[in-house]
Structures are given as C-alpha cells and as structure tokens.
Tab-separated table of C-alpha atoms in Angstrom:
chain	number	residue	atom	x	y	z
C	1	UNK	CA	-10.300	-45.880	10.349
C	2	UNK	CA	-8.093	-43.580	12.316
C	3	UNK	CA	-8.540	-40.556	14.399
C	4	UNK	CA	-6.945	-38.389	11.984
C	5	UNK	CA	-9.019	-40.050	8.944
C	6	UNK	CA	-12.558	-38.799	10.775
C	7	UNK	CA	-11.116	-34.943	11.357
C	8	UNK	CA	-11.620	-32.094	8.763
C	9	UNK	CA	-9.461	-29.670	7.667
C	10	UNK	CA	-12.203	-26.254	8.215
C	11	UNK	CA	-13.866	-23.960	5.737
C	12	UNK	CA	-12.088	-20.608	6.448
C	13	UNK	CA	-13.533	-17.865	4.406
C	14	UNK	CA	-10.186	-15.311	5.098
C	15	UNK	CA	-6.491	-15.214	5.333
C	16	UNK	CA	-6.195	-14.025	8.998
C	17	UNK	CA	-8.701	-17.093	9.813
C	18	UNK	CA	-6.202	-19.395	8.017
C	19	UNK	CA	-2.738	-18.110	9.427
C	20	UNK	CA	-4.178	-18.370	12.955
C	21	UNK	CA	-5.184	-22.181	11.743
C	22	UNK	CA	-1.464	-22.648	10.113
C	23	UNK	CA	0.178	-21.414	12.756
C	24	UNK	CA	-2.240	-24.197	15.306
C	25	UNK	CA	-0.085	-26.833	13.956
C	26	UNK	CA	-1.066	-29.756	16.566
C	27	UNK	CA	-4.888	-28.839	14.911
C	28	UNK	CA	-4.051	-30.444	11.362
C	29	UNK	CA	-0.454	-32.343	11.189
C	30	UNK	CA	-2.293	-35.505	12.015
C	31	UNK	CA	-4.732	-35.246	9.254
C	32	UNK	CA	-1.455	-34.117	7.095
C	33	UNK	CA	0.235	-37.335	8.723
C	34	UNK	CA	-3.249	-39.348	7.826
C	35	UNK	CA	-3.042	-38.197	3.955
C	36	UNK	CA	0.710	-39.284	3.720
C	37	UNK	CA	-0.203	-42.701	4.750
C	38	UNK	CA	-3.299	-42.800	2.461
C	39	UNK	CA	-0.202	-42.882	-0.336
C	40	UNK	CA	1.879	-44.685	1.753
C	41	UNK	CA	4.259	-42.743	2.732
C	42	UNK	CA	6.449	-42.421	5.668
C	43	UNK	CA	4.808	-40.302	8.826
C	44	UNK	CA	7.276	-41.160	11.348
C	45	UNK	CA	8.709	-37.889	11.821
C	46	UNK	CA	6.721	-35.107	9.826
C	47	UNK	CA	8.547	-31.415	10.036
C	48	UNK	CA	6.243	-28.894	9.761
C	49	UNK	CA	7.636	-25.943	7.855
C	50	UNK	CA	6.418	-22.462	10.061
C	51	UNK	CA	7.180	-19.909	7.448
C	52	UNK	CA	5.880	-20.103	3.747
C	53	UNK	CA	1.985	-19.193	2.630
C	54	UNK	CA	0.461	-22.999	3.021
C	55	UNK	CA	0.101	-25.975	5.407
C	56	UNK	CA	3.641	-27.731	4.588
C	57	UNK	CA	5.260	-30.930	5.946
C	58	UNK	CA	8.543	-32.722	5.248
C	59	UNK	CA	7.922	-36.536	4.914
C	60	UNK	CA	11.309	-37.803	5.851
C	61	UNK	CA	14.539	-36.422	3.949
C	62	UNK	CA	12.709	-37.414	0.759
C	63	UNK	CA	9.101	-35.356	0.203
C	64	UNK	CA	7.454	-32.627	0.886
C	65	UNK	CA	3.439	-32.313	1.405
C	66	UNK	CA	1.864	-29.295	0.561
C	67	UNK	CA	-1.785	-28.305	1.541
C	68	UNK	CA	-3.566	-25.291	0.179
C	69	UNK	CA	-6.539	-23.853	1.890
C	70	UNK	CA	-9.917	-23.310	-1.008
C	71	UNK	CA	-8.690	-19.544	-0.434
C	72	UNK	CA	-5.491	-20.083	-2.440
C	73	UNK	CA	-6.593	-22.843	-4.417
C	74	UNK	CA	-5.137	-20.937	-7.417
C	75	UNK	CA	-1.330	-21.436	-6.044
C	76	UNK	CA	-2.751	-24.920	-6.467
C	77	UNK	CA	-3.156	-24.923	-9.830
C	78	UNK	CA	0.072	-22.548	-10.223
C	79	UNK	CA	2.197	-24.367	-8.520
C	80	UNK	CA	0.962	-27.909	-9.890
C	81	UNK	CA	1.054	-26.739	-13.835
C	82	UNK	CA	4.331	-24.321	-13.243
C	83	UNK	CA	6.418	-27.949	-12.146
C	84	UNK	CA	4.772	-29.841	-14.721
C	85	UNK	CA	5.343	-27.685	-17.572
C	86	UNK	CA	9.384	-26.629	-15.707
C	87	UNK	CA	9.537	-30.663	-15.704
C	88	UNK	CA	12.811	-31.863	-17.263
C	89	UNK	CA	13.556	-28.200	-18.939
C	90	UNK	CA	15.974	-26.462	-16.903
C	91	UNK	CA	19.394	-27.284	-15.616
C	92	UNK	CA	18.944	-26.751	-12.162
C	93	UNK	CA	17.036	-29.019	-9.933
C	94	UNK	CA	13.003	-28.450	-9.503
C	95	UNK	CA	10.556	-30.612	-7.449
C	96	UNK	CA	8.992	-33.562	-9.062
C	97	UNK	CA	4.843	-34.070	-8.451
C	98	UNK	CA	4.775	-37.604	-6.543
C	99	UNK	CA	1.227	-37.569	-5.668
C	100	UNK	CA	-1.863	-35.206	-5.999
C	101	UNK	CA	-5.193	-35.081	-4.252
C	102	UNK	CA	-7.793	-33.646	-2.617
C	103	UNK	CA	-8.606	-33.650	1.167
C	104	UNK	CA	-12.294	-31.300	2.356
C	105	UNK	CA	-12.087	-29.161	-0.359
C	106	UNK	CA	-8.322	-28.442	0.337
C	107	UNK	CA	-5.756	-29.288	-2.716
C	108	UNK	CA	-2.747	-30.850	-1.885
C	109	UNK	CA	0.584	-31.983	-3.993
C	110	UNK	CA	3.019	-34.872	-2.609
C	111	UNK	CA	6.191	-33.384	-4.126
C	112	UNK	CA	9.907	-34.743	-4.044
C	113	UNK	CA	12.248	-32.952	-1.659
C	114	UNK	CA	15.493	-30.840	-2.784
C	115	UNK	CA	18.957	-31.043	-1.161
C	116	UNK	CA	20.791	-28.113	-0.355
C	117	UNK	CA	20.673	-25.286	2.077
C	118	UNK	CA	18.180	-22.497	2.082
C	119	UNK	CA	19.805	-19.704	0.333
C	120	UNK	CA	18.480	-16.901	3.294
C	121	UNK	CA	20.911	-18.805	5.570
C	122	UNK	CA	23.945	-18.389	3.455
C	123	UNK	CA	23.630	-15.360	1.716
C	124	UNK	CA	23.971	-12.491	4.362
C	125	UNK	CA	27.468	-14.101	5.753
C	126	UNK	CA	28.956	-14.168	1.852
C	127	UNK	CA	31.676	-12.485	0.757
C	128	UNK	CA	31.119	-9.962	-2.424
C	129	UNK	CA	32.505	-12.294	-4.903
C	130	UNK	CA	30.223	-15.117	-4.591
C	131	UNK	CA	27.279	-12.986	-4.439
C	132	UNK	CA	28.118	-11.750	-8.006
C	133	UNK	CA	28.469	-15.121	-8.692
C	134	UNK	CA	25.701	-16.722	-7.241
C	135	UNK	CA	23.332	-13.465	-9.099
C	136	UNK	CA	24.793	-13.648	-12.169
C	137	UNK	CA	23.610	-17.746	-11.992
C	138	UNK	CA	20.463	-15.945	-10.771
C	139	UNK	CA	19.551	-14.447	-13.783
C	140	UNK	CA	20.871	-17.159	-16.226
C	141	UNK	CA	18.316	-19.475	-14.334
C	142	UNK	CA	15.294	-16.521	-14.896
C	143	UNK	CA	16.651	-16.874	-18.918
C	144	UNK	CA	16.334	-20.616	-18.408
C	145	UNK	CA	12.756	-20.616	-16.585
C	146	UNK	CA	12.056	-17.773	-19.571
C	147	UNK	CA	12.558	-20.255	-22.417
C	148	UNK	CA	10.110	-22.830	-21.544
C	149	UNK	CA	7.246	-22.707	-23.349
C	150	UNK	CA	3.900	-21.334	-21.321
C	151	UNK	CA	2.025	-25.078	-22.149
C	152	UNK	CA	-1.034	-24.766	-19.805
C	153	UNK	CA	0.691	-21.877	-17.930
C	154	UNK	CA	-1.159	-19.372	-20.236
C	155	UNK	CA	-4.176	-19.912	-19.294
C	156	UNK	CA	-2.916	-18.838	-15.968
C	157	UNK	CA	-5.002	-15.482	-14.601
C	158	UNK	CA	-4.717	-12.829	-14.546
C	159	UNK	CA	-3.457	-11.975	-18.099
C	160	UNK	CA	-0.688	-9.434	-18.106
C	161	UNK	CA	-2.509	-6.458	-19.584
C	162	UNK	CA	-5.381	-6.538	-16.851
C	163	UNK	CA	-2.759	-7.371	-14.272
C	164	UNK	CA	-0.724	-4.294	-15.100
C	165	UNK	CA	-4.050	-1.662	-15.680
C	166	UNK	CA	-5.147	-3.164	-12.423
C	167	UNK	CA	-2.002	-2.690	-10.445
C	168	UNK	CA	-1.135	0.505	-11.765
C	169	UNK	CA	-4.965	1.878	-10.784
C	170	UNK	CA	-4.092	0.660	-7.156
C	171	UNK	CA	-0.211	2.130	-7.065
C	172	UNK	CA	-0.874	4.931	-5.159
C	173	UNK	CA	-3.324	3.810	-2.705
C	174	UNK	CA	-1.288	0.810	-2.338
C	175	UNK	CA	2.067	2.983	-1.650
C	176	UNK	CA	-0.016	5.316	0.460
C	177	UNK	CA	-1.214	2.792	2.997
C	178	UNK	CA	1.957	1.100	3.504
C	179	UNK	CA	4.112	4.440	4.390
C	180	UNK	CA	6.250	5.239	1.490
C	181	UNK	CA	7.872	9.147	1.921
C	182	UNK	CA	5.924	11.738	0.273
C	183	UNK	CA	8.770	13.107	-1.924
C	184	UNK	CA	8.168	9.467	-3.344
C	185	UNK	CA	4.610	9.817	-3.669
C	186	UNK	CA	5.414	13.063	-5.411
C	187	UNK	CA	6.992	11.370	-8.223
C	188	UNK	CA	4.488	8.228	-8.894
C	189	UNK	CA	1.625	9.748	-11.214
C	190	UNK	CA	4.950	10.597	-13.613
C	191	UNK	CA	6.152	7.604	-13.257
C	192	UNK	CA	2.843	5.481	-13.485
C	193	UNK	CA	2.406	7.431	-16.966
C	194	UNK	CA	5.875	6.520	-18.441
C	195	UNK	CA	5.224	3.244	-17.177
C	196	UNK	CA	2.048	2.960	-19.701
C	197	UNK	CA	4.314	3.246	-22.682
C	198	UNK	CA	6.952	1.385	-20.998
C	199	UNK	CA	6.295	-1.797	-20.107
C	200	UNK	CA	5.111	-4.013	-22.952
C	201	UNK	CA	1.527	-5.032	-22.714
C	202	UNK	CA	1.014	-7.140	-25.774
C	203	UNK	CA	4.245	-8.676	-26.571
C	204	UNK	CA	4.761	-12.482	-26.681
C	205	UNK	CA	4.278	-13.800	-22.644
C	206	UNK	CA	6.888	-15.851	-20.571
C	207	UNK	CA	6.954	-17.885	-17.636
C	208	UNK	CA	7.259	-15.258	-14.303
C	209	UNK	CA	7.812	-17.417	-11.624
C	210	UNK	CA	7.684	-13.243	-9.309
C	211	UNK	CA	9.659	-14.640	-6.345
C	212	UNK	CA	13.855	-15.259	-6.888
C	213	UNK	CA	14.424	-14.234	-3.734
C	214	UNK	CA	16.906	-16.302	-0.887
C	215	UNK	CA	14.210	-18.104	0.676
C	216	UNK	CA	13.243	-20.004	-2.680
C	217	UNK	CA	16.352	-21.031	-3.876
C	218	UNK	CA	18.671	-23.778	-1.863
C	219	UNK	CA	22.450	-23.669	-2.355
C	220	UNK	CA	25.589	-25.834	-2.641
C	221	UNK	CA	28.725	-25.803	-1.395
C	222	UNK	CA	31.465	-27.146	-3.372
C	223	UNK	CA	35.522	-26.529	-2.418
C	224	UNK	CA	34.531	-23.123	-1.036
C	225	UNK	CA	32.290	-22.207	-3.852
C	226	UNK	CA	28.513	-21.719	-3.250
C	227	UNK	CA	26.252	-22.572	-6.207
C	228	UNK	CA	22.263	-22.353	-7.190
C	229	UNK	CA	21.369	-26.099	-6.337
C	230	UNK	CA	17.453	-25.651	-6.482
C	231	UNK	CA	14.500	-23.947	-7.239
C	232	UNK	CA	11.122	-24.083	-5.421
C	233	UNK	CA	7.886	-21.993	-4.414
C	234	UNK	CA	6.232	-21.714	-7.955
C	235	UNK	CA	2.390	-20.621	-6.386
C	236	UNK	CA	2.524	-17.118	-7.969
C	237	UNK	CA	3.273	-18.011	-11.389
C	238	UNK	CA	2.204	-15.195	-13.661
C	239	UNK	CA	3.055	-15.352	-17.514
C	240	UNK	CA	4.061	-12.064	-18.855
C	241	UNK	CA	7.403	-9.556	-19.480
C	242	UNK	CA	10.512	-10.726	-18.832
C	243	UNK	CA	11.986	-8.108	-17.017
C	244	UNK	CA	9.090	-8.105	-13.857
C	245	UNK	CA	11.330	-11.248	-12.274
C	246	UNK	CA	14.394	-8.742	-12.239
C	247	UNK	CA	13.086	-7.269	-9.456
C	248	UNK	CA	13.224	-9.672	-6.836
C	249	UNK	CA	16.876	-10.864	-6.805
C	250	UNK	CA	17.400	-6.680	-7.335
C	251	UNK	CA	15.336	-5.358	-4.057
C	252	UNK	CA	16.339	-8.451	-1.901
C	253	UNK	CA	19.820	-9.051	-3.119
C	254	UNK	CA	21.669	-6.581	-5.411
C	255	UNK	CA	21.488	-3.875	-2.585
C	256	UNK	CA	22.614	-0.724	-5.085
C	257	UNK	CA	25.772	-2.953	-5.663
C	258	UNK	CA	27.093	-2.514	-9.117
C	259	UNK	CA	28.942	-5.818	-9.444
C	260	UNK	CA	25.907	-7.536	-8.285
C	261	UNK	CA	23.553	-5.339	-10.613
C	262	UNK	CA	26.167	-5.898	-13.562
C	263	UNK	CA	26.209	-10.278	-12.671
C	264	UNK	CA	22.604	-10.248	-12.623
C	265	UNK	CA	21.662	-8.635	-15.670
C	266	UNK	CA	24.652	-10.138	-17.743
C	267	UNK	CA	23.721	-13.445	-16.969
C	268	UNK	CA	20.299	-12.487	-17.523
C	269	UNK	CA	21.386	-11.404	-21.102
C	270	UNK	CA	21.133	-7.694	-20.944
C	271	UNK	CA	24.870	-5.366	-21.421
C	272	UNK	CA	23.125	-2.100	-21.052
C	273	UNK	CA	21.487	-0.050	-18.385
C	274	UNK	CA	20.326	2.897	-19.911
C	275	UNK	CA	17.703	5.733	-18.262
C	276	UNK	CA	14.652	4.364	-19.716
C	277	UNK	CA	15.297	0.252	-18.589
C	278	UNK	CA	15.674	1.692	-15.117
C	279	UNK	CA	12.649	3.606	-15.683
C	280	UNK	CA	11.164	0.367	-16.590
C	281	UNK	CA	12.120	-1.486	-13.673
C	282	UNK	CA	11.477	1.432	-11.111
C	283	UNK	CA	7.762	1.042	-12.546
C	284	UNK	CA	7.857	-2.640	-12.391
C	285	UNK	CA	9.115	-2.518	-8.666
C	286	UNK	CA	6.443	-0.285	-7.818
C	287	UNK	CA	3.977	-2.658	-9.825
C	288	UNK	CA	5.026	-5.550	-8.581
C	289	UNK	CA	1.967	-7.869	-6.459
C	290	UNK	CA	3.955	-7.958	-3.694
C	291	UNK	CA	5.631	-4.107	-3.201
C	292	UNK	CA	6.587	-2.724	-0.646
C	293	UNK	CA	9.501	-0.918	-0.965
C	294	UNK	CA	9.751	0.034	2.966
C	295	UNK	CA	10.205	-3.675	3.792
C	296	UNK	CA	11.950	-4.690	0.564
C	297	UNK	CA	14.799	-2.591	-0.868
C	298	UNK	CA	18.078	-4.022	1.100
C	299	UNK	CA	20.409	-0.535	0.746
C	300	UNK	CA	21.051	1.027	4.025
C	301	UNK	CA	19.722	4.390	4.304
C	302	UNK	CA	17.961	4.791	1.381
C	303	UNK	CA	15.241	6.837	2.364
C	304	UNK	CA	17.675	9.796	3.351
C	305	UNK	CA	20.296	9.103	0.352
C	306	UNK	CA	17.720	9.337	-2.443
C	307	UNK	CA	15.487	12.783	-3.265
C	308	UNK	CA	12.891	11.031	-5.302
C	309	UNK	CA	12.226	8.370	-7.535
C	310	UNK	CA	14.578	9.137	-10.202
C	311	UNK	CA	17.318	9.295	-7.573
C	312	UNK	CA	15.989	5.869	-5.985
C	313	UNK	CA	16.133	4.097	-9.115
C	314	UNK	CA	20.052	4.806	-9.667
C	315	UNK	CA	20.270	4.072	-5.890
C	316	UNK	CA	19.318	0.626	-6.936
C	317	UNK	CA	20.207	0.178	-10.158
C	318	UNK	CA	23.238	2.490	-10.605
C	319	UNK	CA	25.563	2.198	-14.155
C-alpha cells in the first residue's frame, strides 16, 4: 500500500475551506496520482489545472481526472449525465467518461482529453472576421447541444420554473451587493415584471449547458482559419429555455458588436432582434446563476454610455 493510498481527501463543509484546499496542491495530487494508478493509468507527470471550480489533473496528453468535493457533488452528477447523454450527438468533439469512482466521499470522473487550444488564449488577439465566424459556429453548436434529447438530464434540479421564481426573488439583492449603478437598479422591478410574462416557464425544456464562454471551448487552427474544435465544462447543466445560453458568448464575447451579435444569433437560428427578445435576454442576463454584469459585460465604457437598462440592452444587443 502506498503513502498516497493511506491519505484522505478532508470533509470540508464550505467553499472558502475547499479553494484554500485546491489551491494546496502538494496536499492532494498524490492521492489524485494514487487514484490514476488504481485504473492504471499513467502518473508520471500529472498537470494540475489552477483555474476551474474542482481538483483537476492532466494524466499525460491523453486524460483528464476530475475530483469533486461532497459540496459540489451535483456538478458530479451534471457533468457525468450531461457527457453521457451529449455522447456521440454533436459534431464537435466532447470528452468521453473513461473511468468513474469514488474516493472519501469525493466523486471523481477519468475523462478523455481534447486537443486544441483554449479559446481565452486566442480570442482577444483575433481579428473581427473570425470572431463572427468563430460566434456564429458558437451558436450553431448551442442549436446542436439544444437538439439532444434531455435523457436523464431532466431530472436535473432545479426545474426551470423554481429556478427562475427563485432567481428573480433574489435579483435585486443579488445586483445590490455586487455594485451595479443605481440608475440600473432603478429600472429592475420593471424589468423583473416583464420578465414574468417573458420568459417561458412551462414550455418544452432543453439541454443549457449556462457557460459558452472562451475558457470552455478549445480551438483549431487550420490555413489561418480558427475553428470550434471542442467543448468541455458541463457541471452546471440546467435544462430549460433556449435562449438563457445566449447570454454567455453575448456578455463575454459579442461586446455590443453587431456583426458578432448578427453571427451568433443567425447561426443560432434566430433573423430578428426585435424590442421584446432583447427584453428577454436583458432579463435573462440579469437572471442568469452566475451575473454579474460589473465583471461580465466586455463593452468599454458601458456604465457611462448607457442611461438605464433599456439603453444597456441595445448597448449589447444593438439591431
């Protein structure tokens, strides 16, 4: 039995508790290194992965481990039932589950690992028309991911409706604490009641993988052309409307651009951007589990260069 074999990954009952653990990566790569060779896999020269939510390692050029602290065990079950059901079903490569198990009450998936180069390190340095491009794959890949049917993904929590009442009851708080300008606060208990009648609540769910942003998608080069070349990060899978996983790809990457608005939601399949879909998405944005719209929305000076929220949402959507 080996050194690593008689150590245990902690019971950490908060997410401060477990970054400071994460980021003590001498404390558990050898039991990561110990449950790669319980499968039999290579541990000569592990890469541990700083950035991303869970304990990850690169096993050679070829596989990926992935540990999730009992805290986040449902990205477990996200993640492991988002590739399973995405499994053969889209067009662009996904990782592939190679092994599955469970180490002191931590969850872990052995998964394969994708070629290509992280999208965040190519994207700022591209020039406009290959950012069109590479949105307008963007949103023909949402379509794709959209298609699949949910499979065990709809038993996924928290169902849309109580996801949506729940957010929506937070909003303001929510917006509040993290600093957003008062002539934006002004404008959310409008918005919050359009967004009741706006955003479907009971209409047939889809897949929402809630992240397409550069750091989850790697790229290609081919003759000068840079292409979508893989997906990954599928922990926060919700199932629910379509148009929620606009608004990554549109904070992060569409920066108030109309080409890139116009690629993105053509390949997604939509011609039209009328008052009430950007009313929709404004809502969405400010809906969204992850918002923060200080920290998010990529448009230089757009705190001074819109009045309220009505202005801010044909800053970033304009058309």
């Amino acid at each position: 039995m080996t050194t690593a074999s008689l150590q245990q990954l902690p019971r950490l009952t908060d997410t401060a508790s477990f970054r400071a653990f994460r980021s003590a990566f001498p404390h558990w790569l050898p039991i990561a290194r110990d449950i790669a060779r319980g499968h039999g896999l290579d541990t000569g020269s592990p890469q541990v992965f700083a950035t991303g939510t869970n304990l990850v390692v690169g096993l050679g050029d070829k596989l990926i481990l992935k540990i999730f602290p009992p805290l986040l065990a449902a990205q477990f079950v996200s993640e492991r039932a988002s590739l399973t059901q995405l499994a053969g079903r889209l067009g662009l490569p996904i990782p592939e589950i190679v092994a599955e198990g469970m180490r002191d009450g931590w969850p872990y998936l052995v998964m394969t690992r994708l070629a290509g180069t992280l999208g965040s390190e190519v994207w700022p340095s591209l020039p406009e028309p290959q950012k069109e491009r590479l949105l307008r794959q963007i949103g023909e890949t949402i379509a794709s991911v959209q298609r699949v049917p949910l499979g065990e993904l709809a038993s996924i929590g928290p169902r849309w409706d109580a996801f949506m009442r729940a957010q929506m009851q937070g909003c303001r708080a929510r917006h509040t604490r993290l600093g957003l300008a008062p002539k934006f606060l002004a404008g959310l208990d409008d918005l919050l009641r359009d967004a009741a009648k706006l955003i479907p609540m009971d209409t047939p769910p889809v897949i929402l993988i809630g992240e397409y942003i550069p750091e989850n998608f790697l790229l290609a080069c081919d003759d000068g052309q840079w292409s979508l070349a893989g997906l990954f990060d599928f922990g926060d899978v919700l199932a629910g409307w379509r148009d929620y996983d606009l608004l990554g790809p549109s904070a992060f990457m569409a920066a108030g651009r109309p080409g890139r608005v116009k690629s993105l939601l053509e390949g997604f399949g939509y011609t039209t951007l009328d008052f009430t879909f950007k009313r929709r998405l404004m809502a969405l944005m400010l809906l969204h589990r992850a918002s923060d719209l200080n920290s998010h929305i990529c448009i230089e000076g757009w705190q001074e260069r819109a009045a309220d929220l009505v202005d801010l949402q044909d800053l970033i959507w304009p058309g």
